[in-house]
CSV table of C-alpha atoms and ligand atoms in Angstrom, one decimal:
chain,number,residue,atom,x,y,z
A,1077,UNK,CA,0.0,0.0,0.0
A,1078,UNK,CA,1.1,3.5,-0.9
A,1079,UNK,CA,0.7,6.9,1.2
A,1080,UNK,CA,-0.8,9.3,-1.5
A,1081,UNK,CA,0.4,12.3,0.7
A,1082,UNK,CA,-3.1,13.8,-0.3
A,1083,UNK,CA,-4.1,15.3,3.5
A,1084,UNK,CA,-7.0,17.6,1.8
A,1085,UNK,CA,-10.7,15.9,1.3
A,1086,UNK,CA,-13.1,18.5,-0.6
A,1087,UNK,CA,-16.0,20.0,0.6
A,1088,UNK,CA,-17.4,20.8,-2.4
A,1089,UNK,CA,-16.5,24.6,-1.7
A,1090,UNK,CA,-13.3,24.1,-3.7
A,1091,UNK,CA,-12.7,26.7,-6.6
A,1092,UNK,CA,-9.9,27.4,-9.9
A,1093,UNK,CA,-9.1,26.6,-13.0
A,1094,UNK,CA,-6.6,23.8,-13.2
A,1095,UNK,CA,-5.3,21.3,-15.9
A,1096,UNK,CA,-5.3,17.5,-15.7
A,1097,UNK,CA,-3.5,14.9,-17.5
A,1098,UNK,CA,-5.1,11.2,-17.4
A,1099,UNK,CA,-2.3,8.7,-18.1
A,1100,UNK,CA,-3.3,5.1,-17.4
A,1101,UNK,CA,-6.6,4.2,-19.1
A,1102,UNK,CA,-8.1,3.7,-22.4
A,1103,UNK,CA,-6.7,7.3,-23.9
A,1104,UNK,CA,-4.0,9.8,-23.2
A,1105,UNK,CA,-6.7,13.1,-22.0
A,1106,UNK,CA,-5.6,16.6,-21.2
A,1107,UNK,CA,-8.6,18.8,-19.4
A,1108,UNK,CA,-8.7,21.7,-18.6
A,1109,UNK,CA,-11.0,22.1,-15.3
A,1110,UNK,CA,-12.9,25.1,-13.6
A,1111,UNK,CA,-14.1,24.0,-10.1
A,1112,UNK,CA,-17.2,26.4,-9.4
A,1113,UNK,CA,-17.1,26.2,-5.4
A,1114,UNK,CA,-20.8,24.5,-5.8
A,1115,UNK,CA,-20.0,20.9,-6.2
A,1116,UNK,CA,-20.2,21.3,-9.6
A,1117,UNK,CA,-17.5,21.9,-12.3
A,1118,UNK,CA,-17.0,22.1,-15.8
A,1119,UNK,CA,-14.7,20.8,-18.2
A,1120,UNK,CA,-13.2,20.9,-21.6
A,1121,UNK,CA,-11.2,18.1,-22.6
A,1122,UNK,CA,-9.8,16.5,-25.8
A,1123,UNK,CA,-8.3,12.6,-25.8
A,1124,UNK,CA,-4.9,11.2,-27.6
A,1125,UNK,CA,-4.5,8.2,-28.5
A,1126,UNK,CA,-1.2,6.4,-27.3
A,1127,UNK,CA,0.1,4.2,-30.1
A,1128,UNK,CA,1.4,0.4,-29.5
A,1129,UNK,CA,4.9,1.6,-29.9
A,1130,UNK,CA,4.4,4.3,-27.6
A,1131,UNK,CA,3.3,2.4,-24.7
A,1132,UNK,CA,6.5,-0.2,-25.6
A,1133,UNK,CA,8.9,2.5,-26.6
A,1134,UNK,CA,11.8,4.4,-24.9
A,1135,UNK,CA,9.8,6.3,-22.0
A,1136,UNK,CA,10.8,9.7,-22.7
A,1137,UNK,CA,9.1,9.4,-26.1
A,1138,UNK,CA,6.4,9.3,-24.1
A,1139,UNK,CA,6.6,12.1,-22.0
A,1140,UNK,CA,7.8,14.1,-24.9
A,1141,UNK,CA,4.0,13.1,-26.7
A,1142,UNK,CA,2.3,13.8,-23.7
A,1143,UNK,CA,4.2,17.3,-23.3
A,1144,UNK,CA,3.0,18.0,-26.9
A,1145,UNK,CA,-0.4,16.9,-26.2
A,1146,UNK,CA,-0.4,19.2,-23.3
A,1147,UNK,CA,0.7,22.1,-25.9
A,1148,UNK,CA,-1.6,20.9,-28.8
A,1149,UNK,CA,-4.1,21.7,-25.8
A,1150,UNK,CA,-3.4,24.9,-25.0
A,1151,UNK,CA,-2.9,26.3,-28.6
A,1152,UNK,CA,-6.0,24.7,-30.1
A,1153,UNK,CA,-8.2,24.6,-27.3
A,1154,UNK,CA,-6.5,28.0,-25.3
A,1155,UNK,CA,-7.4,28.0,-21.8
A,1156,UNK,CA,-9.5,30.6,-19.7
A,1157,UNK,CA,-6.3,31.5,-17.3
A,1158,UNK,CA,-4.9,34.6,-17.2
A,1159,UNK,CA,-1.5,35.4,-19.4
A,1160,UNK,CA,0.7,35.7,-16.0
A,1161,UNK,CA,-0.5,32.8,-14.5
A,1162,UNK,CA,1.6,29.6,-14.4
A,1163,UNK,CA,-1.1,26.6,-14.6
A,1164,UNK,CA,-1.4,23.8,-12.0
A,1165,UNK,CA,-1.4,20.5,-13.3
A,1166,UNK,CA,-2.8,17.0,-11.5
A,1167,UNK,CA,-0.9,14.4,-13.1
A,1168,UNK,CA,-3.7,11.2,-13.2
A,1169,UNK,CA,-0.9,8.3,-13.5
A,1170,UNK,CA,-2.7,5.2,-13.2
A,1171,UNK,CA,0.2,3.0,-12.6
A,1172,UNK,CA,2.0,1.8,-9.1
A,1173,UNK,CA,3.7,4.7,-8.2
A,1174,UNK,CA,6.1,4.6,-4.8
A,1175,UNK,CA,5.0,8.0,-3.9
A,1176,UNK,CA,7.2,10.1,-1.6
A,1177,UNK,CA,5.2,13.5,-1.8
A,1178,UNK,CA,2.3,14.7,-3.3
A,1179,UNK,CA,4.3,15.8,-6.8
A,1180,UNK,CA,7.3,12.8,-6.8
A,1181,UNK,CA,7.1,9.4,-7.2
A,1182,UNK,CA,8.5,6.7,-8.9
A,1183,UNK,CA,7.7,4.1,-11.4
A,1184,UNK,CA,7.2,0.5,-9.1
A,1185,UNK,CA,6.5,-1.4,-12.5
A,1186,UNK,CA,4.0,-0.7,-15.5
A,1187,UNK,CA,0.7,-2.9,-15.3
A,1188,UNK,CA,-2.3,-2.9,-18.5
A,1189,UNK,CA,-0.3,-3.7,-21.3
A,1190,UNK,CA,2.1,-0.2,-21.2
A,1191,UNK,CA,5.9,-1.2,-20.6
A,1192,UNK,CA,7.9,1.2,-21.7
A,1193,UNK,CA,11.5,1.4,-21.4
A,1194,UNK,CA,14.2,2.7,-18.7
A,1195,UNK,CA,11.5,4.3,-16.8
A,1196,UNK,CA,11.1,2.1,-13.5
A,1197,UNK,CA,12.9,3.7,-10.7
A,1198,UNK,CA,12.4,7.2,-12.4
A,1199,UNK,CA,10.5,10.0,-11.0
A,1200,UNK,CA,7.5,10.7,-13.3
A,1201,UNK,CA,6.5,14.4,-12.5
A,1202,UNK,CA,10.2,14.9,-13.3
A,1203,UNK,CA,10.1,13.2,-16.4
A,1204,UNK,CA,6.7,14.9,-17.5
A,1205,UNK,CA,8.5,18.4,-16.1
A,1206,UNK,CA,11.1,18.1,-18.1
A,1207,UNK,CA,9.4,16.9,-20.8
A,1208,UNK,CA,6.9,20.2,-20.7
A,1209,UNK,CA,10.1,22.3,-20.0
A,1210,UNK,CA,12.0,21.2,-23.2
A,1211,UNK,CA,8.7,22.4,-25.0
A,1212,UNK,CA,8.4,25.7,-22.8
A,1213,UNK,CA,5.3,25.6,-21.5
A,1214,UNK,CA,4.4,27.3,-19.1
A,1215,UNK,CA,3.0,24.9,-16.9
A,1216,UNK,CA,3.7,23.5,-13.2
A,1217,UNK,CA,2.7,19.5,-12.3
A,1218,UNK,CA,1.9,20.1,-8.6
A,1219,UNK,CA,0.0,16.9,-7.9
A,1220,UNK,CA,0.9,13.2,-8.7
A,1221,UNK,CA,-2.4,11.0,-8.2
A,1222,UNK,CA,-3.6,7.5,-8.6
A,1223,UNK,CA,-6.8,7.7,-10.9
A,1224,UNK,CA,-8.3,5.6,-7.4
A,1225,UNK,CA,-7.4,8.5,-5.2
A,1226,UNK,CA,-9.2,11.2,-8.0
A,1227,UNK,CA,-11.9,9.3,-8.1
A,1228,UNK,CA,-12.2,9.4,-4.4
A,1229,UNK,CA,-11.4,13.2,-4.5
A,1230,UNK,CA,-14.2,13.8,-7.1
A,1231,UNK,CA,-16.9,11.7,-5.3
A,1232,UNK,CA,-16.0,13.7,-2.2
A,1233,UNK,CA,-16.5,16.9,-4.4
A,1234,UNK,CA,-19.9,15.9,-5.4
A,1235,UNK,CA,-21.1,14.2,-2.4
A,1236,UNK,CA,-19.6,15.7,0.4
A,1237,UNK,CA,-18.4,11.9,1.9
A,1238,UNK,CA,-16.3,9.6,0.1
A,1239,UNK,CA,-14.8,6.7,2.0
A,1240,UNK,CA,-13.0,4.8,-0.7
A,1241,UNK,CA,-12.5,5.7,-4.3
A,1242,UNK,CA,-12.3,2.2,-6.6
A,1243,UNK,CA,-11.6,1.6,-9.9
A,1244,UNK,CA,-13.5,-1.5,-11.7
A,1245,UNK,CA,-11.8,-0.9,-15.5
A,1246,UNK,CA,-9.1,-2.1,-17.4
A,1247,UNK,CA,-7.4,-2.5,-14.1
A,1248,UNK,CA,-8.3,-2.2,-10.2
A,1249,UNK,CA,-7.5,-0.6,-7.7
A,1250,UNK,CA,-9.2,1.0,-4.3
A,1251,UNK,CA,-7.8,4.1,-2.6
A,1252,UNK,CA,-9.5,5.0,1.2
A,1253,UNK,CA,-8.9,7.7,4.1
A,1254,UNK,CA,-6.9,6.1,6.9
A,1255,UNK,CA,-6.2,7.7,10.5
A,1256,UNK,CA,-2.3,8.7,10.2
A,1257,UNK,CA,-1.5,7.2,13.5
A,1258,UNK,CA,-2.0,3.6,11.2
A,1259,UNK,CA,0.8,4.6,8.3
A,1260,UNK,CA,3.3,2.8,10.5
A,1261,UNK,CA,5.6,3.1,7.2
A,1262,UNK,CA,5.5,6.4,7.3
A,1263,UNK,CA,7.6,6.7,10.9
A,1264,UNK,CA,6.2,9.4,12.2
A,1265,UNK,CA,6.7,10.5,16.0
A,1266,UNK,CA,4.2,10.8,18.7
A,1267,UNK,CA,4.6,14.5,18.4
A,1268,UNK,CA,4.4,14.2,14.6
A,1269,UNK,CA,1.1,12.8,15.0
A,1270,UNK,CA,0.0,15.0,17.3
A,1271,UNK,CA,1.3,18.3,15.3
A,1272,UNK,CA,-0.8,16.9,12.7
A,1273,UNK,CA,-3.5,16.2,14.3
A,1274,UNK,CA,-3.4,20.3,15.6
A,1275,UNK,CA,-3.2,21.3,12.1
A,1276,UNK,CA,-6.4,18.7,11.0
A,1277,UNK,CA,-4.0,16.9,8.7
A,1278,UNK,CA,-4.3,13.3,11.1
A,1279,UNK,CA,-5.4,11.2,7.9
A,1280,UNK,CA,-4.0,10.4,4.7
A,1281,UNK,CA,-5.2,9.1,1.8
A,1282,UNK,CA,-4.1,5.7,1.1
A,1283,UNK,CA,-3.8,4.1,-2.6
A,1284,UNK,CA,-4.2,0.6,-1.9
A,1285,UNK,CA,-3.1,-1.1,-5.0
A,1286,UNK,CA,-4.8,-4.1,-4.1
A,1287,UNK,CA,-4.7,-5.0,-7.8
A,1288,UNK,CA,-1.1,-6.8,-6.9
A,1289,UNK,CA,-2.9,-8.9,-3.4
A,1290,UNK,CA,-1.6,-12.3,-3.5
A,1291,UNK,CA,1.0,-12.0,-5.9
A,1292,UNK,CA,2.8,-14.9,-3.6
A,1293,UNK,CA,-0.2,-16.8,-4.7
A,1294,UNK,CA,-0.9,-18.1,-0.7
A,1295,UNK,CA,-4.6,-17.1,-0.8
A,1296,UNK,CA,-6.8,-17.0,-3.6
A,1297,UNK,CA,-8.2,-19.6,-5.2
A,1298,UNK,CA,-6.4,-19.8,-8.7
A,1299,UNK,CA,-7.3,-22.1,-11.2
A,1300,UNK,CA,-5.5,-23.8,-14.2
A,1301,UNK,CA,-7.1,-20.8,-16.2
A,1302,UNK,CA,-5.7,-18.1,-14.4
A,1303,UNK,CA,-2.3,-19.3,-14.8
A,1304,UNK,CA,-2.4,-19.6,-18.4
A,1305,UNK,CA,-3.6,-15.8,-18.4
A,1306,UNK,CA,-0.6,-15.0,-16.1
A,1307,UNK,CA,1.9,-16.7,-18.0
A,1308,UNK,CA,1.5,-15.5,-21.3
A,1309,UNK,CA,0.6,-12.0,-20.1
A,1310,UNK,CA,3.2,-9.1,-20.4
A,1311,UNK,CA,3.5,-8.9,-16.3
A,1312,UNK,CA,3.6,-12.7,-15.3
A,1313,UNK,CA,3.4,-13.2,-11.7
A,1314,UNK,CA,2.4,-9.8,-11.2
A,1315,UNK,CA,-1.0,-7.9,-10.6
A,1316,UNK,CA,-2.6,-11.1,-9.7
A,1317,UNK,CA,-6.0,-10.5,-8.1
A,1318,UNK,CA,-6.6,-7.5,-10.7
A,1319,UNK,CA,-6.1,-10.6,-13.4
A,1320,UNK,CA,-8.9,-12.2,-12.2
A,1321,UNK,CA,-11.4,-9.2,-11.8
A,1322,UNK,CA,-10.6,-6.4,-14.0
A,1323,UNK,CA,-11.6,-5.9,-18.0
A,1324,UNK,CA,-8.6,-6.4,-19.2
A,1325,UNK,CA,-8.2,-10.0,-18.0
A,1326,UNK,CA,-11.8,-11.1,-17.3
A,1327,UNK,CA,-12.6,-12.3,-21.4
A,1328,UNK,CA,-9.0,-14.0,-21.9
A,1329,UNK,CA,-10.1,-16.1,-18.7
A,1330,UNK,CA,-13.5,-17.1,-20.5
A,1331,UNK,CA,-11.5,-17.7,-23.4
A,1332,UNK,CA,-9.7,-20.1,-22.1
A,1333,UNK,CA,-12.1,-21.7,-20.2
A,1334,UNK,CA,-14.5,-22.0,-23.6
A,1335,UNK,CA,-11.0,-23.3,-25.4
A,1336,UNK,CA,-10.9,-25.9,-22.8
A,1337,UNK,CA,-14.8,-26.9,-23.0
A,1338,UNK,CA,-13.8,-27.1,-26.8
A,1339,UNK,CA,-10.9,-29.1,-26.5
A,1340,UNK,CA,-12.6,-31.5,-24.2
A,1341,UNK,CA,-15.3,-32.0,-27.1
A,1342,UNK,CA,-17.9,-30.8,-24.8
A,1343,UNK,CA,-18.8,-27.4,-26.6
A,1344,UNK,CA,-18.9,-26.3,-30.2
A,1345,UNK,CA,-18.6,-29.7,-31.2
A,1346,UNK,CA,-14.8,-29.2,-30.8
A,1347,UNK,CA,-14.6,-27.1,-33.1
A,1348,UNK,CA,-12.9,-23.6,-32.2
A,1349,UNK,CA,-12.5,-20.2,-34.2
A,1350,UNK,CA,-9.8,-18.1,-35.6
A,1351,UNK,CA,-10.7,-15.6,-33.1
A,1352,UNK,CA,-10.9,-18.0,-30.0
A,1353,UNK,CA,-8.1,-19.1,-31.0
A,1354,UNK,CA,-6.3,-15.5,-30.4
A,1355,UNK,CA,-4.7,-14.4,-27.2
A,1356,UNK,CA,-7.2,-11.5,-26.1
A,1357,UNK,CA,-9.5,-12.6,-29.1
A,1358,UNK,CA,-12.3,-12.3,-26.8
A,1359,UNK,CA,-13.1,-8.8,-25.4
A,1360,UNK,CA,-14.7,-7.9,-22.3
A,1361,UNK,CA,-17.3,-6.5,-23.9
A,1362,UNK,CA,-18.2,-9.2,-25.5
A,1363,UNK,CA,-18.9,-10.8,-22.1
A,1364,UNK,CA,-22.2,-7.6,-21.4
A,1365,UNK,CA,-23.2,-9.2,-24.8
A,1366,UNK,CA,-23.4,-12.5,-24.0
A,1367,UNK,CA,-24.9,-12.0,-20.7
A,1368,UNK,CA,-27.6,-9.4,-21.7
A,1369,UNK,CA,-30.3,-11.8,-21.9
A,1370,UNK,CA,-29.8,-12.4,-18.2
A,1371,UNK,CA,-30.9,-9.3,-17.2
A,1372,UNK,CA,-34.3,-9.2,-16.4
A,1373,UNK,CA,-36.9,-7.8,-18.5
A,1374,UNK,CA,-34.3,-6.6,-21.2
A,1375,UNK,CA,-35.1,-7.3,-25.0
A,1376,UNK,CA,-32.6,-9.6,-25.3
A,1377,UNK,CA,-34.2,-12.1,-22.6
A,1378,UNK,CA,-37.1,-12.5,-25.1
A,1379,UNK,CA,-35.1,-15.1,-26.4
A,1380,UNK,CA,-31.9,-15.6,-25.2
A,1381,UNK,CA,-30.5,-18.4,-27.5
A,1382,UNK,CA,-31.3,-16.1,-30.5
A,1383,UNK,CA,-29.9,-13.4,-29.0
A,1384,UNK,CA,-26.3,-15.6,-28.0
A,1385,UNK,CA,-26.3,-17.4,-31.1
A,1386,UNK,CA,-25.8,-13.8,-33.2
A,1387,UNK,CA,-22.9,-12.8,-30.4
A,1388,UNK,CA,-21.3,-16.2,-30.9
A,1389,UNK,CA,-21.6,-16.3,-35.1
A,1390,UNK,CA,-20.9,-12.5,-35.7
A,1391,UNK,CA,-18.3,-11.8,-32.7
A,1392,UNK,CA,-16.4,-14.9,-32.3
A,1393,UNK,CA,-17.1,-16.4,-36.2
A,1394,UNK,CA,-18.8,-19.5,-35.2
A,1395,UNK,CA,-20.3,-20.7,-38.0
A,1396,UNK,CA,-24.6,-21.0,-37.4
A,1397,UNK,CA,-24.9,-24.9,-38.4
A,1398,UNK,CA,-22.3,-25.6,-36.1
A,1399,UNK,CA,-23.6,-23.9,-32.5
A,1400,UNK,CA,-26.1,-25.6,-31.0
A,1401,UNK,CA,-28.7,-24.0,-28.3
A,1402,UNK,CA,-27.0,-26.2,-25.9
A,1403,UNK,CA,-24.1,-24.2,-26.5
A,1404,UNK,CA,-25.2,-20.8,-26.8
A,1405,UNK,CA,-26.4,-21.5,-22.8
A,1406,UNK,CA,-22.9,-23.0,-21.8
A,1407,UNK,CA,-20.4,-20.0,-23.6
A,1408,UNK,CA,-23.1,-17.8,-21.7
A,1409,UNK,CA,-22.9,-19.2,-18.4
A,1410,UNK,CA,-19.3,-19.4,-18.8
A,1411,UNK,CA,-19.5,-15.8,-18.9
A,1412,UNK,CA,-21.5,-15.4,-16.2
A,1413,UNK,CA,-19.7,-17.4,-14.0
A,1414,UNK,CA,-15.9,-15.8,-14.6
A,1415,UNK,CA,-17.8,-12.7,-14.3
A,1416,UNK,CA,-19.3,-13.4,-10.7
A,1417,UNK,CA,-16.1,-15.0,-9.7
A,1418,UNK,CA,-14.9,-11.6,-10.7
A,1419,UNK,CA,-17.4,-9.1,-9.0
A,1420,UNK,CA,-17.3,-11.3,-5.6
A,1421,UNK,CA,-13.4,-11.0,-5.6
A,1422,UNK,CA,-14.4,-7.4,-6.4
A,1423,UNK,CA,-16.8,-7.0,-2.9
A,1424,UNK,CA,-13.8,-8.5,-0.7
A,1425,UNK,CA,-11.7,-6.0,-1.4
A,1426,UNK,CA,-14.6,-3.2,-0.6
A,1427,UNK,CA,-15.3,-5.3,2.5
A,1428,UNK,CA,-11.8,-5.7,3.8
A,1429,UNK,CA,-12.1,-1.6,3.8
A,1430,UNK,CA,-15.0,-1.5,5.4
A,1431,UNK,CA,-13.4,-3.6,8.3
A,1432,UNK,CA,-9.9,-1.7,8.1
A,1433,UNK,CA,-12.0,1.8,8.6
A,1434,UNK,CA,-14.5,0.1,11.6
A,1435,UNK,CA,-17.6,0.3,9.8
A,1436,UNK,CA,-18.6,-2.8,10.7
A,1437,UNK,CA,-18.3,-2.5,14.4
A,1438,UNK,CA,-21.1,-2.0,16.4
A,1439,UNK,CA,-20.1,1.4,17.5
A,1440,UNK,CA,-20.3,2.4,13.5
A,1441,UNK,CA,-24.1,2.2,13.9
A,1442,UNK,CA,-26.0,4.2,11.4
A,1443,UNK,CA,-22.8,5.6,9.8
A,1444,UNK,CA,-23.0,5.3,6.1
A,1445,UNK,CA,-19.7,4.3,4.1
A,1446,UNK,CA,-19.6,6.3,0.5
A,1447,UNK,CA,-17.7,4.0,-2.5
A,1448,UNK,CA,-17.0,6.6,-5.4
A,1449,UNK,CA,-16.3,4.0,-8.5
A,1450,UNK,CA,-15.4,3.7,-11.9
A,1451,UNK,CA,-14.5,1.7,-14.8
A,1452,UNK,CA,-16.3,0.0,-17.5
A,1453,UNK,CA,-17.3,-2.6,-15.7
A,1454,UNK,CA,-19.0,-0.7,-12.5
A,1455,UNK,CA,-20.5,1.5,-16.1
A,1456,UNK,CA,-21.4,-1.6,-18.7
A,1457,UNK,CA,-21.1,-4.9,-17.0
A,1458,UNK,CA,-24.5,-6.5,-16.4
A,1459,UNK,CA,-25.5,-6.6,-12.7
A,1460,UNK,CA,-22.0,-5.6,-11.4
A,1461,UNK,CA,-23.6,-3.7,-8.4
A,1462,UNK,CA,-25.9,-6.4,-7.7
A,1463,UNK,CA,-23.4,-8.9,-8.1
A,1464,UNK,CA,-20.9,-7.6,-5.5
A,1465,UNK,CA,-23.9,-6.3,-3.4
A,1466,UNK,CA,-24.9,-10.3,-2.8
A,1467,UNK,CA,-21.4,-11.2,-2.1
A,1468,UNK,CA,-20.9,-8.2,0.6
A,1469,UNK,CA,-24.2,-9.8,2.6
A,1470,UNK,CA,-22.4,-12.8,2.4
A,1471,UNK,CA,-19.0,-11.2,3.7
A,1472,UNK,CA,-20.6,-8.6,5.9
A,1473,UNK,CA,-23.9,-9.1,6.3
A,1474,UNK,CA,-27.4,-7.6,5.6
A,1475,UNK,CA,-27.3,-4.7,8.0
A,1476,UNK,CA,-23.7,-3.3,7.4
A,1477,UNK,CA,-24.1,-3.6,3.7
A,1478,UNK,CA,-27.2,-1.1,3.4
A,1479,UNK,CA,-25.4,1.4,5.2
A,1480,UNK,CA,-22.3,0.6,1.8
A,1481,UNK,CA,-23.4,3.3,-0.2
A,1482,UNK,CA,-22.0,2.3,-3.8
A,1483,UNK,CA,-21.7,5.7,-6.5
A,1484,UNK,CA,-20.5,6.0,-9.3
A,1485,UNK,CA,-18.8,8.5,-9.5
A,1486,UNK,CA,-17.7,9.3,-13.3
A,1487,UNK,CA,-14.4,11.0,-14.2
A,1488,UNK,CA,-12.3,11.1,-11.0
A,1489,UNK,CA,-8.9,10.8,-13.8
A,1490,UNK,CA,-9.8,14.6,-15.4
A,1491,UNK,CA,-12.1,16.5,-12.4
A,1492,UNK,CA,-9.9,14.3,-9.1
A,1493,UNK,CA,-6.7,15.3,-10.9
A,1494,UNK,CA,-8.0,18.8,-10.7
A,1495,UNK,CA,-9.1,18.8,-7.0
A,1496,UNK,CA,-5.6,17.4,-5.9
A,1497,UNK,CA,-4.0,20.6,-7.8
A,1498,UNK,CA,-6.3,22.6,-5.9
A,1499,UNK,CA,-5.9,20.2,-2.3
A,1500,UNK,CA,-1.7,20.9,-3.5
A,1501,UNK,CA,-2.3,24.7,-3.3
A,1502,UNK,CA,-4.3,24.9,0.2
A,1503,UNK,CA,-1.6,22.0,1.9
A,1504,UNK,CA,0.9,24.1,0.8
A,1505,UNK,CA,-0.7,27.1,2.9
A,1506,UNK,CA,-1.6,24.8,5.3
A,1507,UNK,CA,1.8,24.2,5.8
A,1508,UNK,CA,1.6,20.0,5.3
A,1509,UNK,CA,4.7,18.2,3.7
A,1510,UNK,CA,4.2,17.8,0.2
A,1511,UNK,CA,7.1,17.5,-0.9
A,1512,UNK,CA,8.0,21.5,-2.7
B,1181,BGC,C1,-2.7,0.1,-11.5
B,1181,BGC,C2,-3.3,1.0,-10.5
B,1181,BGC,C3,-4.6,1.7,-11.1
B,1181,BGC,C4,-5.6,0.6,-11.6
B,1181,BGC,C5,-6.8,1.2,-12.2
B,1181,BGC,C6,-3.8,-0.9,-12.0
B,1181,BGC,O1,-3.3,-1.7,-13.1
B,1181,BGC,O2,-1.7,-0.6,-10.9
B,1181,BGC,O3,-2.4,2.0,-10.2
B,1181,BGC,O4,-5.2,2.5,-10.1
B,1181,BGC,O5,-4.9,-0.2,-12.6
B,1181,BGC,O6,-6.6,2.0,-13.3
């Protein structure tokens, strides 16, 4: 677990124009956001898209694209800062990051398919500072965060109350708000703690990274299909649980449980398909497809072997004659099954929280616990919620789980970025360590 060295929840109050830079997800964004003190903001954004080559390449090609991208930003798009002023940048870099103030850290290793070069052990806000100095623009990164901890920033915007911010995407991850006195690795004093405490900073935000639990593989319950996924992945033996839960992962597990129902000549008469065959030929996605008959009273539950048997023929290139209805239910429940497995490993991890911050002690009575999340599976995935709801009864039971308030909460990469330039500015004041 990592201390984010973010000290400064919002209120909702919060107010500026900053910039934000989303590394980690789908695109490469730059925003440019204007808190309006309200709980509202708004935003203007524009995406780039990081090549293959890119996210393999020497890693100061990257930071050299993304300082351009920056600058395409401002010169196309112009920004509604004054001429004098020098821009505050949140840095969204969705990656393990051993943090050591709120605007250094460095690279622990790359996880989601990006593995640059030379850049592990490096400092990232210097490498994207020196990357935006070479091009002269007038611009200051003053916050490093984990898209977990944004998304727990911007939940808190909105809401007021954020617990725990949690990403259900690509990858995973959960940040929360622990009592100081518990960052043992921090080694802070008695009178630390209490000097803190006088100046209201006595919590911290944690970034979890519970996407790498059970690395040592002593816990969870892999199977013969997780390993293959690990080993010919581009991190083996790394980011385990996230392999079995996030969207990255989640179809190449169904795809290689359907490969071994095929090979076993119960399913598809044996017979495969070119895109079975390929490593991450099945996407996510297709997964909501397939399962979208489950959901009750959607169209596609009219008739769910009609509905399959198009996902399995025009997705996957099954030929008709050769899927039966039979099969059409078994790749579905297939689905279903990886995707439960998923969404319960999903609820441990927002129960385990739930324990670490007391909310389920009797003493917690009445107090509600806010989960900001995001990703495309919290957005698309059939039943997620519900999913991990049912599993949280199980792990925590009925009365402590209504009082789990599960948000979404959309954006925390572009508007949490922005909230931790503007939490950078008022610790600064405040006098708390971040690290300038
Ligand atoms: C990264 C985390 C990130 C998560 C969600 C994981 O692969 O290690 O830092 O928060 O993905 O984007």
């Amino acid at each position: 677990m990592i201390p984010s060295y973010l000290q400064q929840i919002p209120h909702g109050k919060e107010k500026g124009t900053f910039l934000a830079l989303d590394l980690g997800g789908t695109n490469l964004r730059v925003c440019e956001v204007e808190l309006l003190g309200n709980s509202k903001w708004t935003m203007r954004q524009q995406k780039y898209k990081v090549s293959e080559a890119l996210k393999v390449g020497e890693v100061t090609d990257l930071f050299d694209y993304i300082a351009g991208s920056v600058d395409h930003f401002l010169t196309e798009i112009g920004t509604n800062a004054t001429e004098d002023e020098k821009l505050h940048l949140g840095f969204t870099f969705s990656f393990p990051v051993l943090q050591t103030a709120l605007a250094a850290g460095t690279l622990i290793n790359w996880t989601k398919g990006f593995e640059c070069k030379n850049a592990i052990g490096k400092d990232v806000v210097q490498l994207l500072q020196d990357a935006l100095d070479r091009k002269h623009i007038h611009v200051r990164c003053s916050a490093l965060v984990n898209d977990t901890c944004g998304t727990l920033m911007a939940a808190a915007y909105e809401r007021g109350d954020c617990l725990c911010g949690g990403i259900f995407g690509t990858g995973t991850n959960g940040a929360y708000v622990e009592d100081l006195a518990k960052l043992t690795k921090m080694g802070y004093s008695k009178e630390d703690l209490e000097q803190s405490k006088a100046q209201g900073l006595d919590f911290m935000v944690v970034n979890t990274e519970w996407g790498a639990f059970d690395n040592e593989r002593k816990v969870l319950p892999f199977t013969v299909f997780d390993s293959r996924v690990d080993r010919i992945s581009i991190n083996p033996r790394k980011q385990a649980y996230e392999k079995m839960i996030s969207g990255m992962y989640l179809g190449e597990v169904t795809r290689n449980v359907l490969l071994h129902l095929v090979d076993s000549q119960v399913l598809f008469s044996g017979y495969s398909t070119k895109a079975l065959n390929a490593h991450y030929g099945l996407d996510t996605a297709l997964m909501s497809a397939l399962e979208a008959p489950f959901v009750p009273n959607s169209t596609e539950s009219a008739d769910p072997v009609k509905h399959i048997r198009s996902v399995l023929t025009s997705s996957l290139g099954f030929d008709d004659a050769r899927v039966t209805d039979a099969d059409c239910i078994a790749a579905a429940r297939v689905s279903e099954i990886v995707g439960t497995r998923g969404a319960r490993f999903a609820a441990c991890a927002v129960a385990a929280t739930v324990r670490q911050t007391g909310g389920d002690q009797a003493d917690a009575d009445g107090r509600e616990m806010v989960f900001g999340l995001d990703g495309s599976l919290v957005e698309f995935y059939p039943r997620f919620e519900q999913r991990v709801r049912d599993a949280l009864v199980e792990l925590l039971g009925e009365d402590v789980t209504k009082r789990v308030k599960i948000v979404l909460a959309k954006d925390g990469s572009g508007v949490g970025a922005a909230l931790c330039a503007q939490a950078a500015q008022a610790m600064e004041t405040k006098g708390a360590s971040t690290g300038k």
